[in-house]
XYZ file of C-alpha atoms in Angstrom:
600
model
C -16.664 48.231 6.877
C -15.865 51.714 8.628
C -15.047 54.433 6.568
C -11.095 55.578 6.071
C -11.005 57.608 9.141
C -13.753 56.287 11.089
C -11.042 53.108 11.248
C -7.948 55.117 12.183
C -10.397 56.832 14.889
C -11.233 53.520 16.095
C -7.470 52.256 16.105
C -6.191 55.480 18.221
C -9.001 54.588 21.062
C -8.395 51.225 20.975
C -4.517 50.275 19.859
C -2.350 53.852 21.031
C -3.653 54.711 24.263
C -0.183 53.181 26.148
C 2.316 54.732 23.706
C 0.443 57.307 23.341
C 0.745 58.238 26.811
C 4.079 57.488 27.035
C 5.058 61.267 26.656
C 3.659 61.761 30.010
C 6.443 60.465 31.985
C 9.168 58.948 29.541
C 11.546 62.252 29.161
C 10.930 63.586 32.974
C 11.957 59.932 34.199
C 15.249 60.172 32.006
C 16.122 63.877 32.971
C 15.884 62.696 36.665
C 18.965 60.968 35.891
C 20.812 62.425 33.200
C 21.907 66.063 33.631
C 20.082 67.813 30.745
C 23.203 69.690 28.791
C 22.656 70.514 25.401
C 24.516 67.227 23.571
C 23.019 65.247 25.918
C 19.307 66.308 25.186
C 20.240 65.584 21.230
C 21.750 62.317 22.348
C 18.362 61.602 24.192
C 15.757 62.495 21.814
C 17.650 60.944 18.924
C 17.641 57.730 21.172
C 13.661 58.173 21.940
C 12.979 59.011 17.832
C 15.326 55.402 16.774
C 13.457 53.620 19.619
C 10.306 54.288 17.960
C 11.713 54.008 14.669
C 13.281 50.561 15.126
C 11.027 48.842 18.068
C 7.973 49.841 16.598
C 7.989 50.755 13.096
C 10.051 47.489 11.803
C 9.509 45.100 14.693
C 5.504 45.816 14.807
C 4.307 47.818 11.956
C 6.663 45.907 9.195
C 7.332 42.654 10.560
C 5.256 41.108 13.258
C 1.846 42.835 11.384
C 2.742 40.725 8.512
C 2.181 37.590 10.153
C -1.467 36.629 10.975
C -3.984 33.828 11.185
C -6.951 34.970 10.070
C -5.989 39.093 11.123
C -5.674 38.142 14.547
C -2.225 38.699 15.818
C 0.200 38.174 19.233
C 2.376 36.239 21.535
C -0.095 33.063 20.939
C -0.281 33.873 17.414
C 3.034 32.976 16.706
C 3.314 30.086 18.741
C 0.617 28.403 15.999
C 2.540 29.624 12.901
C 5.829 28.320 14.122
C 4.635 25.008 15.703
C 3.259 23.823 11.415
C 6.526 24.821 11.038
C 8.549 22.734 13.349
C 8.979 18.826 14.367
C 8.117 17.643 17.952
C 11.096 17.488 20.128
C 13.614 19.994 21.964
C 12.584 23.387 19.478
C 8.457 22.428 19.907
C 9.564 22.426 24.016
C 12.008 25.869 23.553
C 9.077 27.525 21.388
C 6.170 26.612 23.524
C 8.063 27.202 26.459
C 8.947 31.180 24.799
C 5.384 31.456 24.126
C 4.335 30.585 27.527
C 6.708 33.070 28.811
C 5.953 35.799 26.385
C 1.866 35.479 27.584
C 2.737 35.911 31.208
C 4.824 38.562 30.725
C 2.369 40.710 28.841
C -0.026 39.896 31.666
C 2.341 41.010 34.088
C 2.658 44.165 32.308
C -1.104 44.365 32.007
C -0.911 45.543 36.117
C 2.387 47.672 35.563
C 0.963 50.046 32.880
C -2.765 51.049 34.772
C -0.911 51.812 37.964
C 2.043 54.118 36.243
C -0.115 55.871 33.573
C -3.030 57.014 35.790
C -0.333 57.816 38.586
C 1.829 59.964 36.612
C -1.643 61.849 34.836
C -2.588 62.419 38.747
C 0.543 64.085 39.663
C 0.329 66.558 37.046
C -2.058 68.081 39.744
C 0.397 69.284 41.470
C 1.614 72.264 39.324
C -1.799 73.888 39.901
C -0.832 76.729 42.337
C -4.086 75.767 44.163
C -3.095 71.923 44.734
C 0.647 72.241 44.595
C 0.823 71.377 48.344
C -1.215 67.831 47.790
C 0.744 65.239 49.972
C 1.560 61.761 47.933
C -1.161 59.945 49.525
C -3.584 61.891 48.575
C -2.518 61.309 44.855
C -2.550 57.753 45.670
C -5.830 57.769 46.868
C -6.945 59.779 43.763
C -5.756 56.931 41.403
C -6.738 54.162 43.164
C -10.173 55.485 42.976
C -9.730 55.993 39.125
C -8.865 52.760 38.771
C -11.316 51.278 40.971
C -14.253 53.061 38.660
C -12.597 52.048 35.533
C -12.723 48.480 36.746
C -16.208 48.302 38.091
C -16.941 49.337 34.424
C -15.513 46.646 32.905
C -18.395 44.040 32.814
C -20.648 46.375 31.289
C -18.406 45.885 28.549
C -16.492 48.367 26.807
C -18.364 48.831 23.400
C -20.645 51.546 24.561
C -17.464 53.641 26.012
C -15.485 52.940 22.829
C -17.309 55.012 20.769
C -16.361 57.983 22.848
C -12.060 56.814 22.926
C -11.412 57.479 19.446
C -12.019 61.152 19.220
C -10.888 61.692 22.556
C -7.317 60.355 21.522
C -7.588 62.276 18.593
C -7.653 65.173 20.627
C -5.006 64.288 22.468
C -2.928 63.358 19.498
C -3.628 66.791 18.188
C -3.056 68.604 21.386
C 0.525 66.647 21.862
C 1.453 67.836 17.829
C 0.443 71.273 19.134
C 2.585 71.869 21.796
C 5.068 70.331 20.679
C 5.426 72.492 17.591
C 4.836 75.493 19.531
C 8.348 74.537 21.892
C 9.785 73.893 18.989
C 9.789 77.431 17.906
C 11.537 78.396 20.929
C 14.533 76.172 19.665
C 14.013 75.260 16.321
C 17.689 73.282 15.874
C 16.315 70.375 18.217
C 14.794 69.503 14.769
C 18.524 68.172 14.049
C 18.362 65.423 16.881
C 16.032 63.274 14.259
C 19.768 62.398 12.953
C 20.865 58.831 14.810
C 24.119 60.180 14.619
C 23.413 62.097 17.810
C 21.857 58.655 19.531
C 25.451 56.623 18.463
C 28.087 59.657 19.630
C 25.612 59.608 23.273
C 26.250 56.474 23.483
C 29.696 56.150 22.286
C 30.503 59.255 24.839
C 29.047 57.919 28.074
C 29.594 54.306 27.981
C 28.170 51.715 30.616
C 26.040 54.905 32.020
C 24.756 55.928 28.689
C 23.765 52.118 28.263
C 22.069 52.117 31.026
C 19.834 54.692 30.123
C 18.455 53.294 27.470
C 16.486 51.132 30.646
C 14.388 54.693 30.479
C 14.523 54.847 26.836
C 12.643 51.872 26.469
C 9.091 53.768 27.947
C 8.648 55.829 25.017
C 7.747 52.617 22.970
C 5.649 50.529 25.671
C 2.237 49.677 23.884
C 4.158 49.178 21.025
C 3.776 45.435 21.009
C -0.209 46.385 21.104
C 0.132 47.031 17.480
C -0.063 43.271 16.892
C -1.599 42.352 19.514
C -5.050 44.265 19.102
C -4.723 43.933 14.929
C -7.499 41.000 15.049
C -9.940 43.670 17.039
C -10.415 46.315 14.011
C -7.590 44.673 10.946
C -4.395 45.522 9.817
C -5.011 48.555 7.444
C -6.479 50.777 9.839
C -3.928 50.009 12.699
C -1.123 51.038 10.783
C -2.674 53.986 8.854
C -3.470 55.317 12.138
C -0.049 54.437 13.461
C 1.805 56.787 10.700
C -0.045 59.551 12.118
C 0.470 58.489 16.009
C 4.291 58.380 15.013
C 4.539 62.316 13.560
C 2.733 63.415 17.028
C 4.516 61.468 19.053
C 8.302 62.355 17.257
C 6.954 66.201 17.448
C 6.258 66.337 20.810
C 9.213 64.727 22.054
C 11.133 67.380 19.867
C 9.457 70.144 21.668
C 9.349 68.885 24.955
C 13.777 68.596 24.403
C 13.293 72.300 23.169
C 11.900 72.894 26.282
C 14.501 71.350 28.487
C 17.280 73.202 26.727
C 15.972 76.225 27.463
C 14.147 75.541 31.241
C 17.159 73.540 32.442
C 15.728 73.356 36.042
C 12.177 71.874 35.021
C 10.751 68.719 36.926
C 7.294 67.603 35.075
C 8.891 68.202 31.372
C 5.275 67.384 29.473
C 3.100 69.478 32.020
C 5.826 72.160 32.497
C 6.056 72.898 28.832
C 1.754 72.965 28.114
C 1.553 74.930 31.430
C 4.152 77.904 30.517
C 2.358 77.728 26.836
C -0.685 78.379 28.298
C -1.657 78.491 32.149
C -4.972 78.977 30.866
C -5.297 75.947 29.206
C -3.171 73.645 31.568
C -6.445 72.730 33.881
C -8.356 71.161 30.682
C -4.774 69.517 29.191
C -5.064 67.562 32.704
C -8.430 66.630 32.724
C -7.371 65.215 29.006
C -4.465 63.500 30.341
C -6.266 61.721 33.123
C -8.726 60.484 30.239
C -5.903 59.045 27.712
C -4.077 57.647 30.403
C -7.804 55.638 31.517
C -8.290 55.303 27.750
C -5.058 53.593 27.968
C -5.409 51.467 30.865
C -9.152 50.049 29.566
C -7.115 49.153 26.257
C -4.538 46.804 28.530
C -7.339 45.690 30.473
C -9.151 44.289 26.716
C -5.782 42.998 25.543
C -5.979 40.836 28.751
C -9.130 39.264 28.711
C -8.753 38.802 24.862
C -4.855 36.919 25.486
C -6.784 34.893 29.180
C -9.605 34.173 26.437
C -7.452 32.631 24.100
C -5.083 30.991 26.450
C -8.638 29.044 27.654
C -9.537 27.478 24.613
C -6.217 26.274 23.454
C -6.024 24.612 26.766
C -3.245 26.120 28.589
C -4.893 27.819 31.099
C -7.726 26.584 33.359
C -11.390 27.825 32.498
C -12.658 30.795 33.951
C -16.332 31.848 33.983
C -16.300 34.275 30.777
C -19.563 36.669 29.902
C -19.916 38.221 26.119
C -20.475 41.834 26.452
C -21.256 42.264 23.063
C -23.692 40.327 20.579
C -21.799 41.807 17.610
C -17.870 42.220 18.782
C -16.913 38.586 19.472
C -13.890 40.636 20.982
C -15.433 41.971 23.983
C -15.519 39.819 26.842
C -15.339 40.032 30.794
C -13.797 37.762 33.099
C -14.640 38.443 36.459
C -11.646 36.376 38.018
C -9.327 38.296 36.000
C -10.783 41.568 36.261
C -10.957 41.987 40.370
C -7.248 40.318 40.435
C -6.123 42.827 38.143
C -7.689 45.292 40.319
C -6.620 44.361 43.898
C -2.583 43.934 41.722
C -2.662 47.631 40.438
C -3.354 48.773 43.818
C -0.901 47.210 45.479
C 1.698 48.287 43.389
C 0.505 51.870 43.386
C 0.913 51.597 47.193
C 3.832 50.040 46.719
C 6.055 52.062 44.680
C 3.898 55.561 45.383
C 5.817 57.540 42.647
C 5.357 57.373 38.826
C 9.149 57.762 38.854
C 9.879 54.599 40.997
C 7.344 52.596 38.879
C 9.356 53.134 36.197
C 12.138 51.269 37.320
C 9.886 48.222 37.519
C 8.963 49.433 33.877
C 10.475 48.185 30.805
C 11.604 44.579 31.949
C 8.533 42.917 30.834
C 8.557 44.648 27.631
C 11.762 44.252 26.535
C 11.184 41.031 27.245
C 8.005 40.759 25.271
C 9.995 42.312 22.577
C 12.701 39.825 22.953
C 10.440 36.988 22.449
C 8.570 38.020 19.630
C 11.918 39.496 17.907
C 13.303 35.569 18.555
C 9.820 33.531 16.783
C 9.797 35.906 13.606
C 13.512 34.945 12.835
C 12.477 31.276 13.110
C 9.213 32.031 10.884
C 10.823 33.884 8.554
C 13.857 31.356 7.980
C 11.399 28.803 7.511
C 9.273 30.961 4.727
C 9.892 32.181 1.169
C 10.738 36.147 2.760
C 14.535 35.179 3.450
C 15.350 38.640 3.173
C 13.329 39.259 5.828
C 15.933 37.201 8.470
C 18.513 39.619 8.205
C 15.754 42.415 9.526
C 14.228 40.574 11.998
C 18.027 39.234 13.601
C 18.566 43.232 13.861
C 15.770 44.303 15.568
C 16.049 41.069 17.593
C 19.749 42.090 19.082
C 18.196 45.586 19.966
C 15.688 44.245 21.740
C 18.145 42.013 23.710
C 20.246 45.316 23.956
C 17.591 46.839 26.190
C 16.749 43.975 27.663
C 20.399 43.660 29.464
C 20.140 47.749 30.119
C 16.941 46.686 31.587
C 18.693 43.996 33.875
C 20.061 46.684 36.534
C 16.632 47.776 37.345
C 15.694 44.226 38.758
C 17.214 44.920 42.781
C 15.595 48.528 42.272
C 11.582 46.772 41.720
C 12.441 45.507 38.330
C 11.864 42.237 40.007
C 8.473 43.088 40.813
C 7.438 42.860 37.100
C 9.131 38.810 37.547
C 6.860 38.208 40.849
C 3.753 39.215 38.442
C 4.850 37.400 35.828
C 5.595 34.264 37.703
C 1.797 34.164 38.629
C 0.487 33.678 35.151
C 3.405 31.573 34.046
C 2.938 29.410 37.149
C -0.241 28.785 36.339
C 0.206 27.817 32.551
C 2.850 25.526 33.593
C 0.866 23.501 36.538
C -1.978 23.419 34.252
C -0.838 21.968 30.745
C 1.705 19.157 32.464
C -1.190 18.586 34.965
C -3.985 17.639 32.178
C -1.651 15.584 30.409
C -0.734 13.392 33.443
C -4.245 13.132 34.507
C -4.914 12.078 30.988
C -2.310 9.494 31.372
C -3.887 8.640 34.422
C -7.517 8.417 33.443
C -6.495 5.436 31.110
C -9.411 5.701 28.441
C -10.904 3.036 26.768
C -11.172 2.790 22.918
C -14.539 3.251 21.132
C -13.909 -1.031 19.975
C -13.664 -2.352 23.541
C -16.172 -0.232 25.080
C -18.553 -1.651 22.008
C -18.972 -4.933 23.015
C -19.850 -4.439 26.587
C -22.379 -2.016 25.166
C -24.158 -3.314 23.042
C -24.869 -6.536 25.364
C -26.321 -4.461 28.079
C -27.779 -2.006 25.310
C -29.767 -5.457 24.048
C -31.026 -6.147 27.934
C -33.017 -3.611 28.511
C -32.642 0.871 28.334
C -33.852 4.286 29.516
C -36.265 6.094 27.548
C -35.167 8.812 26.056
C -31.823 10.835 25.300
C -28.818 10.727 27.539
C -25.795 13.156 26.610
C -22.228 12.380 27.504
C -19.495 14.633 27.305
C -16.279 13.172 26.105
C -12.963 14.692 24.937
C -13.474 12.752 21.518
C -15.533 10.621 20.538
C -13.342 7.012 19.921
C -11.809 7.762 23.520
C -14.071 6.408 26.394
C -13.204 8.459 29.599
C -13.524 5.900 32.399
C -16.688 7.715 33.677
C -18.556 6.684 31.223
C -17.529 2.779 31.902
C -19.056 3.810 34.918
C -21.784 5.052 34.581
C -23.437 2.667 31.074
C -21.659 -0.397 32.050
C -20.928 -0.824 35.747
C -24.278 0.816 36.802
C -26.305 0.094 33.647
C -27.399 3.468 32.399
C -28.110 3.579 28.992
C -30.577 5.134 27.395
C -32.457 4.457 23.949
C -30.426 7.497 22.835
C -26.574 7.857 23.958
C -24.955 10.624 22.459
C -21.072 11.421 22.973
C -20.518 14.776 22.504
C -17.023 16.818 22.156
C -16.010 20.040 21.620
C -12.860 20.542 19.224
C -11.511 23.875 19.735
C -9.015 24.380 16.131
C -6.415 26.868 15.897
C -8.163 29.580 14.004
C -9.401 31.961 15.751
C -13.357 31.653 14.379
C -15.332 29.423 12.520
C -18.151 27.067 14.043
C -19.505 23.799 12.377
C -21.053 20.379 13.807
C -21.180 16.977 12.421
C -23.352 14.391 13.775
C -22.007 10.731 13.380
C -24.623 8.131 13.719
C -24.624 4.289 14.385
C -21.182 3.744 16.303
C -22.914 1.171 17.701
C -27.205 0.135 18.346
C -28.199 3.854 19.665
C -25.159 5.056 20.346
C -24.361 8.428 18.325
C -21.686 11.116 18.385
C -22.196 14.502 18.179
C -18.761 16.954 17.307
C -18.696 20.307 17.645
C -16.121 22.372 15.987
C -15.205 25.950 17.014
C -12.228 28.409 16.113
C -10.666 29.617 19.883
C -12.345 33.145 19.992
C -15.943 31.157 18.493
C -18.739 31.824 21.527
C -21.944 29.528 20.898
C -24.990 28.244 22.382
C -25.049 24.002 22.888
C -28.275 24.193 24.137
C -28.894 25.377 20.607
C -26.677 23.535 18.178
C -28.559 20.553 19.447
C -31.748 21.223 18.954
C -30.586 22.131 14.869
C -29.520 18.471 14.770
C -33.079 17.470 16.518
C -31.279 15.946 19.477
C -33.681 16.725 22.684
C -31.784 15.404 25.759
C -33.292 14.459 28.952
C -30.671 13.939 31.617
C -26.522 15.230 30.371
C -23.485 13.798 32.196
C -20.254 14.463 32.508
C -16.739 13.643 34.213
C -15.896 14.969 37.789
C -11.968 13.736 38.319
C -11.288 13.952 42.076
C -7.528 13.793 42.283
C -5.296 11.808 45.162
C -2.218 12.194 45.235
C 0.967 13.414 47.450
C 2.746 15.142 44.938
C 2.276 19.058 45.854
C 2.190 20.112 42.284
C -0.768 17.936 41.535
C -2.052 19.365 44.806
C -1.798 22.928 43.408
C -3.187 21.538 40.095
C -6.451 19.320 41.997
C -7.178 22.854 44.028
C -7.210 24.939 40.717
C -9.728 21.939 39.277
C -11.539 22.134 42.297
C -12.009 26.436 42.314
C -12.407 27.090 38.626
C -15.651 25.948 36.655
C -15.595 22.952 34.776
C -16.612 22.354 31.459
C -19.724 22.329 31.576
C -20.041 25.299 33.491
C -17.797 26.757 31.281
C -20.254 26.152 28.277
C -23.511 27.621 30.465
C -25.690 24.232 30.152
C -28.818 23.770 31.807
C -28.481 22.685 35.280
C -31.620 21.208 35.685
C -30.299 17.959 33.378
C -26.597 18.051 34.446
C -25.713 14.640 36.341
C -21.148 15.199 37.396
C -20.395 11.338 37.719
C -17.290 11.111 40.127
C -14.031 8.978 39.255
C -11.121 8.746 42.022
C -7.690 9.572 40.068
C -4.158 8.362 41.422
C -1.444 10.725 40.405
């Protein structure tokens, strides 16, 4: 257990690096398209305080962190709560379906949040006298090489770099409290625009415009949804305690950096403009720190990805990709090559793309709202199904502010909004091919059950076997996969050991056992294996506990005919991703893939 602050250190490297940076580019985005007169700076920084206030403090900190299994927390999260809670039928199809939708976005955004955070940290480069002539490719260039070392990095795992995020954060934390108390003395009665009254008359006063720019709002509280997200990594206590203090910096330096508009009405880098007229001295190391929050805060997404791809693999909805464990004691911390060079190759092209932090953020905020959206929708149909009624009423609120931004959000979608659909579409696509294609090539396989299969076996069993162990992999154990009619009955191989075994993923998130059933029928035994969806574990060694020593281990290869072109899509992801038994790192030595020819 980590000490008090040790946790809260932890949390800020790990949990606030994307809202934390948010202060980079959120009030220079807004002021590029509101003209920065005194009510409307009050009306702005009362809307950025309430953001906060309502989109992260209630929806994250007091609602969504309430609802766990087993301290892990997110999108998927709350798909298992709500499906105990539900019958089969239309709501199971709308809730999966939101689910679905809510994991694709997030890994949509996952690409998004790299490329705008390390670009907008770059361009602060440009109000050094020395590099103020830099052209815009060459602050591409600089960013895409950022992000191509922070990526190579990533399969040496992160653990070993974490230790040094925390107290980095915390200095940037401190160094954002800092300056923006010191702007705050230069206008002290910005202090008043905490008041929402200021948010509601901007509002009120500017109508359809002032709606929209609540699209730009919405940056100052991207991460937010991290809160929840990451809570399984290092609990719930420390991720809000640190939180409390994240909020104060955050509300204090968006105070100073309106102080600072109000009285440099012509400035165009708000953040950098106010640290650099504080302090030209210090504005060389404040960049250096920004570049490394803004990293700190990409490396964060990157986690949150492999962690959501991770658990999206064992409950079976998407395909399996080769996964190495960074870490023998942070179950957490995992790589996934696939994942990680796509990611890469994405953030790129969207840097090259868009070019400017300030067009990125108009592909910005979609996905998050969205995000927001979806979440906001599954904890009012928790809570109205749970003993916390008075909890609806909250939750329905926060719900039709998130759809509030949402819409604002809508008008961005001709001006690259739609790119954060396109990368959206790619994950979702592939969730959607995948689940209805298992279940139709189930359907197709046509399994035997454990009875029938029996009497075939034991009559060849009784004419003669292999010496020896033989394993077969099955999906559970009374279903006989038509392989394995194959292979025992049509061609005779059976050995004087058979042993089905099946691995049962359950919907907590850890927790390993095995049971070993014997006598199904004359040497034919079943071995289970039973693992929460973030377990990792060893086969090899589980079976050698329960004194099983195999000699040969076979499994099912399905190669797929068929003229539909989704199956098509579906047999070509089969075809490029590992299968199971790759998946599980077995020996290859003993691995035998027995082939069966599937019509679908």
């Amino acid at each position: 257990a980590d000490s008090y602050w040790g946790g809260i250190i932890k949390s800020m490297g790990l949990v606030f690096g994307d809202i934390g940076t948010s202060p980079i580019y959120t009030l220079t985005v807004i002021i590029a398209l509101t003209k920065p007169t005194q009510e409307n700076v009050f009306g702005i920084i009362s809307l950025i305080v309430w953001t906060l206030m309502i989109l992260v403090n209630i929806e994250y900190a007091l609602l969504a962190m309430s609802l766990s299994r087993k301290g892990e927390g997110g999108t998927i999260v709350l798909r298992e709560i709500l499906v105990r809670m539900i019958k089969p039928g239309r709501q199971m199809v709308f809730v999966t379906f939101l689910s679905y939708l809510g994991v694709a976005l997030l890994l949509g955004d996952g690409v998004i949040t790299p490329a705008i955070s390390i670009l907008s940290a770059v361009e602060g480069a440009l109000l050094i006298p020395a590099l103020s002539g830099l052209s815009q490719g060459a602050i591409i260039f600089a960013a895409a090489v950022i992000a191509i070392i922070l990526f190579i990095f990533q399969f040496k795992g992160t653990d070993k770099v974490a230790k040094a995020f925390g107290p980095i954060m915390l200095v940037w934390f401190a160094s954002l409290t800092l300056s923006g108390t010191l702007s705050l003395t230069s206008f002290p009665g910005i202090i008043a625009a905490i008041s929402p009254h200021y948010a509601i008359a901007f509002l009120a006063k500017n109508g359809l415009a002032g709606f929209f720019v609540l699209s730009e709002v919405i940056l100052c509280a991207t991460g937010g949804e991290a809160l929840y997200a990451d809570m399984g990594h290092l609990g719930r206590k420390p991720v809000k305690r640190a939180w409390y203090l994240v909020f104060v910096a955050l509300v204090i330096n968006y105070l100073g950096q309106g102080a600072f508009i109000i009285t440099h009405p012509d400035a165009k880098n708000i953040l950098f403009g106010m640290v650099q007229s504080q302090s030209a001295l210090l504005y060389v190391p404040f960049l250096v720190l920004t570049i490394m929050a803004t990293v700190i805060a990409s490396q964060a997404l990157i986690s949150g990805v492999f962690s959501i791809v991770y658990q999206g693999i064992t409950t079976r909805i998407l395909p399996l990709l080769k996964v190495d464990y960074t870490s023998h004691y942070l179950k957490s911390q995992i790589y996934i090559g696939a994942v990680n060079w796509l990611l890469l190759a994405l953030v790129i092209m969207i840097m090259l793309i868009f070019k400017k932090s300030d067009n990125l953020a108009a592909a910005y905020g979609l996905a998050v709202t969205g995000t927001m959206t979806i979440t906001g929708i599954m904890m009012v149909m928790i809570f109205s199904r749970t003993k916390k009624k008075w909890k609806v009423p909250v939750a329905l609120f926060v719900t039709l502010i998130d759809a509030a931004f949402l819409t604002s959000n809508l008008h961005k979608l001709p001006a690259g909004g739609y790119w954060s659909l396109i990368l959206a579409s790619i994950p979702l696509g592939a969730i959607l091919i995948w689940t209805k294609g298992q279940r139709a090539l189930y359907r197709a396989l046509k399994p035997l059950d454990l009875e029938t299969y029996l009497m075939s076996y034991e009559q060849i069993y009784h004419k003669g076997h292999i010496a020896g162990t033989g394993l077969f992999f099955v999906k559970e154990y009374n279903t006989i996969p038509p392989y394995l009619v194959h292979c025992t009955i049509r061609s005779n191989i059976i050995y004087e050991r058979n042993v089905l075994i099946s691995i049962i993923r359950t919907d907590e998130p850890y927790g390993l056992k095995s049971n070993l059933t014997t006598g199904l029928g004359t040497g034919l035994d079943a071995f289970e294996v039973i693992a929460g969806y973030m377990e990792m574990f060893d086969i090899e060694q589980l079976l050698k506990d329960k004194g099983i020593l195999e000699k040969v281990i076979f499994y099912g290869i399905e190669d797929i005919a068929t003229a539909n072109p989704v199956w098509k899509i579906f047999s070509a992801i089969k075809k490029l991703t590992p299968n199971f038994v790759q998946f599980n790192k077995l020996p290859a030595a003993k691995l035998q893939g027995v082939i069966t020819r599937v019509e679908m």
